[in-house]
mmCIF file of C-alpha atoms and ligand atoms in Angstrom:
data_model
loop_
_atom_site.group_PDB
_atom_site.id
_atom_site.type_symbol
_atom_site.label_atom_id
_atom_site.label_comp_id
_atom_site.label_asym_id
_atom_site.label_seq_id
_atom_site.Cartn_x
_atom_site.Cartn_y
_atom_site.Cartn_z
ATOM 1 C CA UNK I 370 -20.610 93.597 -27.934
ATOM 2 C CA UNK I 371 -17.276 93.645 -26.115
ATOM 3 C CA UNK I 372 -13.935 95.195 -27.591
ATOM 4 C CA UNK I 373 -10.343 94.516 -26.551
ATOM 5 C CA UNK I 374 -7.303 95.529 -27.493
ATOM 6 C CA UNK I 375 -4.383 93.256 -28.478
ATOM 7 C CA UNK I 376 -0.341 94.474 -28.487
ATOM 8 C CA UNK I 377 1.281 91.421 -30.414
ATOM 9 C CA UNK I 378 0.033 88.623 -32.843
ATOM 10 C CA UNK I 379 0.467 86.489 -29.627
ATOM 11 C CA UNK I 380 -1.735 88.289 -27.863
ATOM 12 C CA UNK I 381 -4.456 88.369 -31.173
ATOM 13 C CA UNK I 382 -3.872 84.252 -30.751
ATOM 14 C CA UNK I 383 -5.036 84.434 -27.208
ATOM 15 C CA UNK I 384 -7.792 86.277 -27.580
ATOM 16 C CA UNK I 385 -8.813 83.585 -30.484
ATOM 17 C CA UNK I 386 -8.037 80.451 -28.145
ATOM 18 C CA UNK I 387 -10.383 82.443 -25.303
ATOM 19 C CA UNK I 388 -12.986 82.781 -27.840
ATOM 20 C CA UNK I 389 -12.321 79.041 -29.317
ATOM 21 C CA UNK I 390 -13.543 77.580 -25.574
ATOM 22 C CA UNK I 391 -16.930 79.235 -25.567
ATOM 23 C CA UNK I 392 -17.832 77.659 -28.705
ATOM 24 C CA UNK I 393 -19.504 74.460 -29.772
ATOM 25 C CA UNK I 394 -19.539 72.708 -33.309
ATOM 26 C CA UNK I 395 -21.861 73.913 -35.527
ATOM 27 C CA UNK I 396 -20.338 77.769 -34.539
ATOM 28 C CA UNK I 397 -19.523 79.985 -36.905
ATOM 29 C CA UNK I 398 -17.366 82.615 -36.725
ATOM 30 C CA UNK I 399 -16.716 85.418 -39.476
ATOM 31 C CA UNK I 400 -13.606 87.665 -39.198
ATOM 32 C CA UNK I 401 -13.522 90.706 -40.927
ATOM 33 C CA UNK I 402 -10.656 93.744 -41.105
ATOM 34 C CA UNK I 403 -8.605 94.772 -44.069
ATOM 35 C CA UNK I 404 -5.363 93.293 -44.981
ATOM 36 C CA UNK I 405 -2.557 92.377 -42.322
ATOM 37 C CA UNK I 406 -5.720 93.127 -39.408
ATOM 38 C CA UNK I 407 -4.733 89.607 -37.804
ATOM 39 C CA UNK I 408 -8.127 87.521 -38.993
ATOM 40 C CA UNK I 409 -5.452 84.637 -39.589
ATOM 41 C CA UNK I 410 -3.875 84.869 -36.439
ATOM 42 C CA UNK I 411 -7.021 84.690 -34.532
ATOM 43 C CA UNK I 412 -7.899 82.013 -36.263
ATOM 44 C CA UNK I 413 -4.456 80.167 -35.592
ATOM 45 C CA UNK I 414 -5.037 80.690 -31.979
ATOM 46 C CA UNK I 415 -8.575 79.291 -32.022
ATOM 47 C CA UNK I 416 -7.634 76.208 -34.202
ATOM 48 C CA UNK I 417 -4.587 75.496 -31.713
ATOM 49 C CA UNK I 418 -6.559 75.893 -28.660
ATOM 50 C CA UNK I 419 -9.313 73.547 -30.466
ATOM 51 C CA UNK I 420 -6.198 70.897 -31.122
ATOM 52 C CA UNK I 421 -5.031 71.482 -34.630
ATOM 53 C CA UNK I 422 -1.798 70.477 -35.049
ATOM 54 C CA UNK I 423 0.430 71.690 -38.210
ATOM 55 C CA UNK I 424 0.332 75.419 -39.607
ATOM 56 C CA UNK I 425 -2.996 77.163 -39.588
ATOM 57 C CA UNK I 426 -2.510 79.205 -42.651
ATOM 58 C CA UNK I 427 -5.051 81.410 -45.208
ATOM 59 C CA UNK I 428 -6.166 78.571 -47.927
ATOM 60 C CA UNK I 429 -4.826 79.967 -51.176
ATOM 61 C CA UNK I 430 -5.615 77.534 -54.021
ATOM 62 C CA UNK I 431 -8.910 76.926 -52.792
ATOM 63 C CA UNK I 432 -11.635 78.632 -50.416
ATOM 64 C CA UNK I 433 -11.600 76.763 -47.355
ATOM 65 C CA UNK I 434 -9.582 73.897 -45.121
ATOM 66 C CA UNK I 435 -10.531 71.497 -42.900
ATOM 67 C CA UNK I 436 -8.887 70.659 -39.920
ATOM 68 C CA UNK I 437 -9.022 68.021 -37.426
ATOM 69 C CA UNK I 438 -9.649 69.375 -33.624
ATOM 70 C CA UNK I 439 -9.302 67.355 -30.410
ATOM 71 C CA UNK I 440 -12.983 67.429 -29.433
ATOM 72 C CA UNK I 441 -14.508 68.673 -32.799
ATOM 73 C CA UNK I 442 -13.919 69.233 -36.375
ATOM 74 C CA UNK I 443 -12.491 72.984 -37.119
ATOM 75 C CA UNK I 444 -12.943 74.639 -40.917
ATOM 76 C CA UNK I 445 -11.378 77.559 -42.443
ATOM 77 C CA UNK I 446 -12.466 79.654 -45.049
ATOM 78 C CA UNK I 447 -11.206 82.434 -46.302
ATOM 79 C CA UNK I 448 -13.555 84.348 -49.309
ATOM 80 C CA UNK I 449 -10.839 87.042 -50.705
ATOM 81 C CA UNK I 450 -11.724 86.147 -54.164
ATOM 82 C CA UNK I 451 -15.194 86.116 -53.635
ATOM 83 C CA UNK I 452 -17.343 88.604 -55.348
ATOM 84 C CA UNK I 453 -20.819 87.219 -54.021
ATOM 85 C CA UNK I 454 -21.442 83.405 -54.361
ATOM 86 C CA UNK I 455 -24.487 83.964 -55.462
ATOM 87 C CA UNK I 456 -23.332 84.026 -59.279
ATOM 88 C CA UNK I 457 -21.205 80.852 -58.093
ATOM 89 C CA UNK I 458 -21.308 76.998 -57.614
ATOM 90 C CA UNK I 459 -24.440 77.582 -54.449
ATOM 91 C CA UNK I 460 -23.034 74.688 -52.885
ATOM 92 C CA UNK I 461 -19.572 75.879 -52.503
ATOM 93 C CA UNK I 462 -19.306 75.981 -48.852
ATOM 94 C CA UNK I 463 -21.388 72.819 -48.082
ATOM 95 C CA UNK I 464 -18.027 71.127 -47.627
ATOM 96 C CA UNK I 465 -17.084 73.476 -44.775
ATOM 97 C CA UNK I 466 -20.861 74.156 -42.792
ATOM 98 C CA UNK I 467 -22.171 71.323 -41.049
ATOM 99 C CA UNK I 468 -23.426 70.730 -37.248
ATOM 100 C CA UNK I 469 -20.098 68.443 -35.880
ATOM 101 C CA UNK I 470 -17.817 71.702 -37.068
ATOM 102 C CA UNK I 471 -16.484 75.153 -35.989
ATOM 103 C CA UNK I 472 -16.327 76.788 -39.016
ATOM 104 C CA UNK I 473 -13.927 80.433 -38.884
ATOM 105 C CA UNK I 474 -14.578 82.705 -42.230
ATOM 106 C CA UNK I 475 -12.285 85.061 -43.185
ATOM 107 C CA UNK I 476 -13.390 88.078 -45.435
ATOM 108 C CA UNK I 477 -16.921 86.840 -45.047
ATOM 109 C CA UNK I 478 -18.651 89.563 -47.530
ATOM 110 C CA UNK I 479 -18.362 86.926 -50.156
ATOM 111 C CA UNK I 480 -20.597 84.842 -48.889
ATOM 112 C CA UNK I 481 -23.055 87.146 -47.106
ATOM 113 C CA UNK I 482 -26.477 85.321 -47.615
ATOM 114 C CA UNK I 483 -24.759 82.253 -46.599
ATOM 115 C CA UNK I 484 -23.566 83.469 -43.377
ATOM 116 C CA UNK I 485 -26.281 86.038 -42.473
ATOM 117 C CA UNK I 486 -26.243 84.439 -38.772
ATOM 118 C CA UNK I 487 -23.478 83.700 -37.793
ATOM 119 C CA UNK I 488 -22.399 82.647 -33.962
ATOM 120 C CA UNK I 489 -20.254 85.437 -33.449
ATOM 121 C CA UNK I 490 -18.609 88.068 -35.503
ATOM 122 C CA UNK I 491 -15.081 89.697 -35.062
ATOM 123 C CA UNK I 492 -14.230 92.761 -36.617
ATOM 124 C CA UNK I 493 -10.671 93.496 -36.220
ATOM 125 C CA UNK I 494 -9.006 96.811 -37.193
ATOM 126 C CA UNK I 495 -5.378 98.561 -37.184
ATOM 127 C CA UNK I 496 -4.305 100.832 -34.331
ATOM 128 C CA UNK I 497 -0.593 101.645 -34.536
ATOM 129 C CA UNK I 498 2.139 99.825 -34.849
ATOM 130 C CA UNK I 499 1.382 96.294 -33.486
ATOM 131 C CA UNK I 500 -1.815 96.924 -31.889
ATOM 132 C CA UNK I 501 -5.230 95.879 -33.106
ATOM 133 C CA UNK I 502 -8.318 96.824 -31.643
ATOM 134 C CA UNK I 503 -11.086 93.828 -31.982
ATOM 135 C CA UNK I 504 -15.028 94.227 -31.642
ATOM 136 C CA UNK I 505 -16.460 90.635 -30.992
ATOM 137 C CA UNK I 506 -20.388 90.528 -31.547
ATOM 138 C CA UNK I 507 -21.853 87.252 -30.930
ATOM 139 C CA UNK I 508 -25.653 86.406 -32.259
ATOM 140 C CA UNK I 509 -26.971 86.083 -28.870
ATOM 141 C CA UNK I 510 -26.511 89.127 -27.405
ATOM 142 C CA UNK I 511 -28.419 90.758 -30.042
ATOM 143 C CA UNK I 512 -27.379 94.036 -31.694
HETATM 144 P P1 ADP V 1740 -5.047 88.951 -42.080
HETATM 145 O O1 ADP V 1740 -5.439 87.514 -42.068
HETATM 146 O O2 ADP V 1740 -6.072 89.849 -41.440
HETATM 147 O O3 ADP V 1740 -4.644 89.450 -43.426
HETATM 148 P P2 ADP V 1740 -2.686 88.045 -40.677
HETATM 149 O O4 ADP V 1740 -3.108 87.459 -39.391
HETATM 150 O O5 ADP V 1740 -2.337 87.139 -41.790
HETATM 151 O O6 ADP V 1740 -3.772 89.131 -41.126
HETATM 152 O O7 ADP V 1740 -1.423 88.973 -40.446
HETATM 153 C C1 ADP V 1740 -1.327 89.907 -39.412
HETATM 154 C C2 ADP V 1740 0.095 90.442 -39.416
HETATM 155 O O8 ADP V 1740 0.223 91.493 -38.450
HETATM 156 C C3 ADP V 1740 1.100 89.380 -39.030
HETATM 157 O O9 ADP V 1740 2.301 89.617 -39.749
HETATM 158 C C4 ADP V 1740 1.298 89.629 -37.543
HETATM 159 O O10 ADP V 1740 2.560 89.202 -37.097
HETATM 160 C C5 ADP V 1740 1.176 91.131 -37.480
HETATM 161 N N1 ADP V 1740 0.689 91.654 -36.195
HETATM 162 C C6 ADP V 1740 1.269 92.631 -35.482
HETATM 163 N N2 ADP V 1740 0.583 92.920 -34.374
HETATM 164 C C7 ADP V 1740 -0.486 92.101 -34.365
HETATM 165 C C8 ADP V 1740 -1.578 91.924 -33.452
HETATM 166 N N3 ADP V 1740 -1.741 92.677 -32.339
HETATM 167 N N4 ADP V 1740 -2.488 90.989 -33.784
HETATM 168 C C9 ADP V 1740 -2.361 90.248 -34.913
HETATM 169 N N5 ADP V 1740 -1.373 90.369 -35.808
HETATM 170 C C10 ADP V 1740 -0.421 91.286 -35.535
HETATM 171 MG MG1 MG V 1741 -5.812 86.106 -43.615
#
């Protein structure tokens, strides 16, 4: 596991386009921290440095967005509302998981069956002011 520390939401977008060039499609990557943490940000930076043009923004009116990269197809999902899909429509995220894409999950506890392995995870928390300290866990390394 590695931890850094960022000062600014530009620096959080960095950190998210470093991260976005290690991966390859079929990745996913869950983001989890409380409110305001910068999951969104990160996720901006890693859809930008993927290609995504136009505003990376938390899906409200439904649970995920795709996005069109420059070398692969980028997802976003974010699972707020999510209790535990399990009492849900099972198929929910089929529209968002596939091998060609680079899927990024936002509160990812809704869905935690479904995303028991994921390729890395990112735990981002508050620490002062505009600083964030981020743990990034990938499956590879192990625990
Ligand atoms: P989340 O998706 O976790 O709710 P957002 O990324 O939407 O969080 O919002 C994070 C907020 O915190 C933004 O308003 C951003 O400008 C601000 N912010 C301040 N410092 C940082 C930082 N170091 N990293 C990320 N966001 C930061
Ligand atoms: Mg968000």
């Amino acid at each position: 596991m590695s931890t850094r520390t960022t000062r600014s939401p530009e620096e959080t977008e960095a950190l998210g386009a470093e991260v976005a060039a290690g991966l390859d499609p079929g990745a996913v990557v869950v983001i989890s921290g409380e409110l305001g943490a910068g999951k969104t940000t990160f996720v901006r930076g890693a859809c930008r440095a993927l290609g995504v043009a136009g505003a990376v923004t938390s899906p409200t009116f439904t649970i995920g967005r795709r996005y069109r990269g420059d070398r692969v197809a980028v997802a976003h999902l974010d699972l707020y509302r999510l209790a535990g899909i399990d009492d849900e429509e099972p198929a929910l995220l089929d529209d968002y998981l596939d091998a060609e894409t680079i899927t990024f999950v936002e509160w990812p506890a809704g869905a935690a069956d479904r995303l028991a392995a994921p390729t890395l995870e990112v735990r981002m928390s508050h620490a002062g002011a505009d600083a964030r300290v981020i743990d990034l866990e990938s499956a590879s390394q192990g625990a």
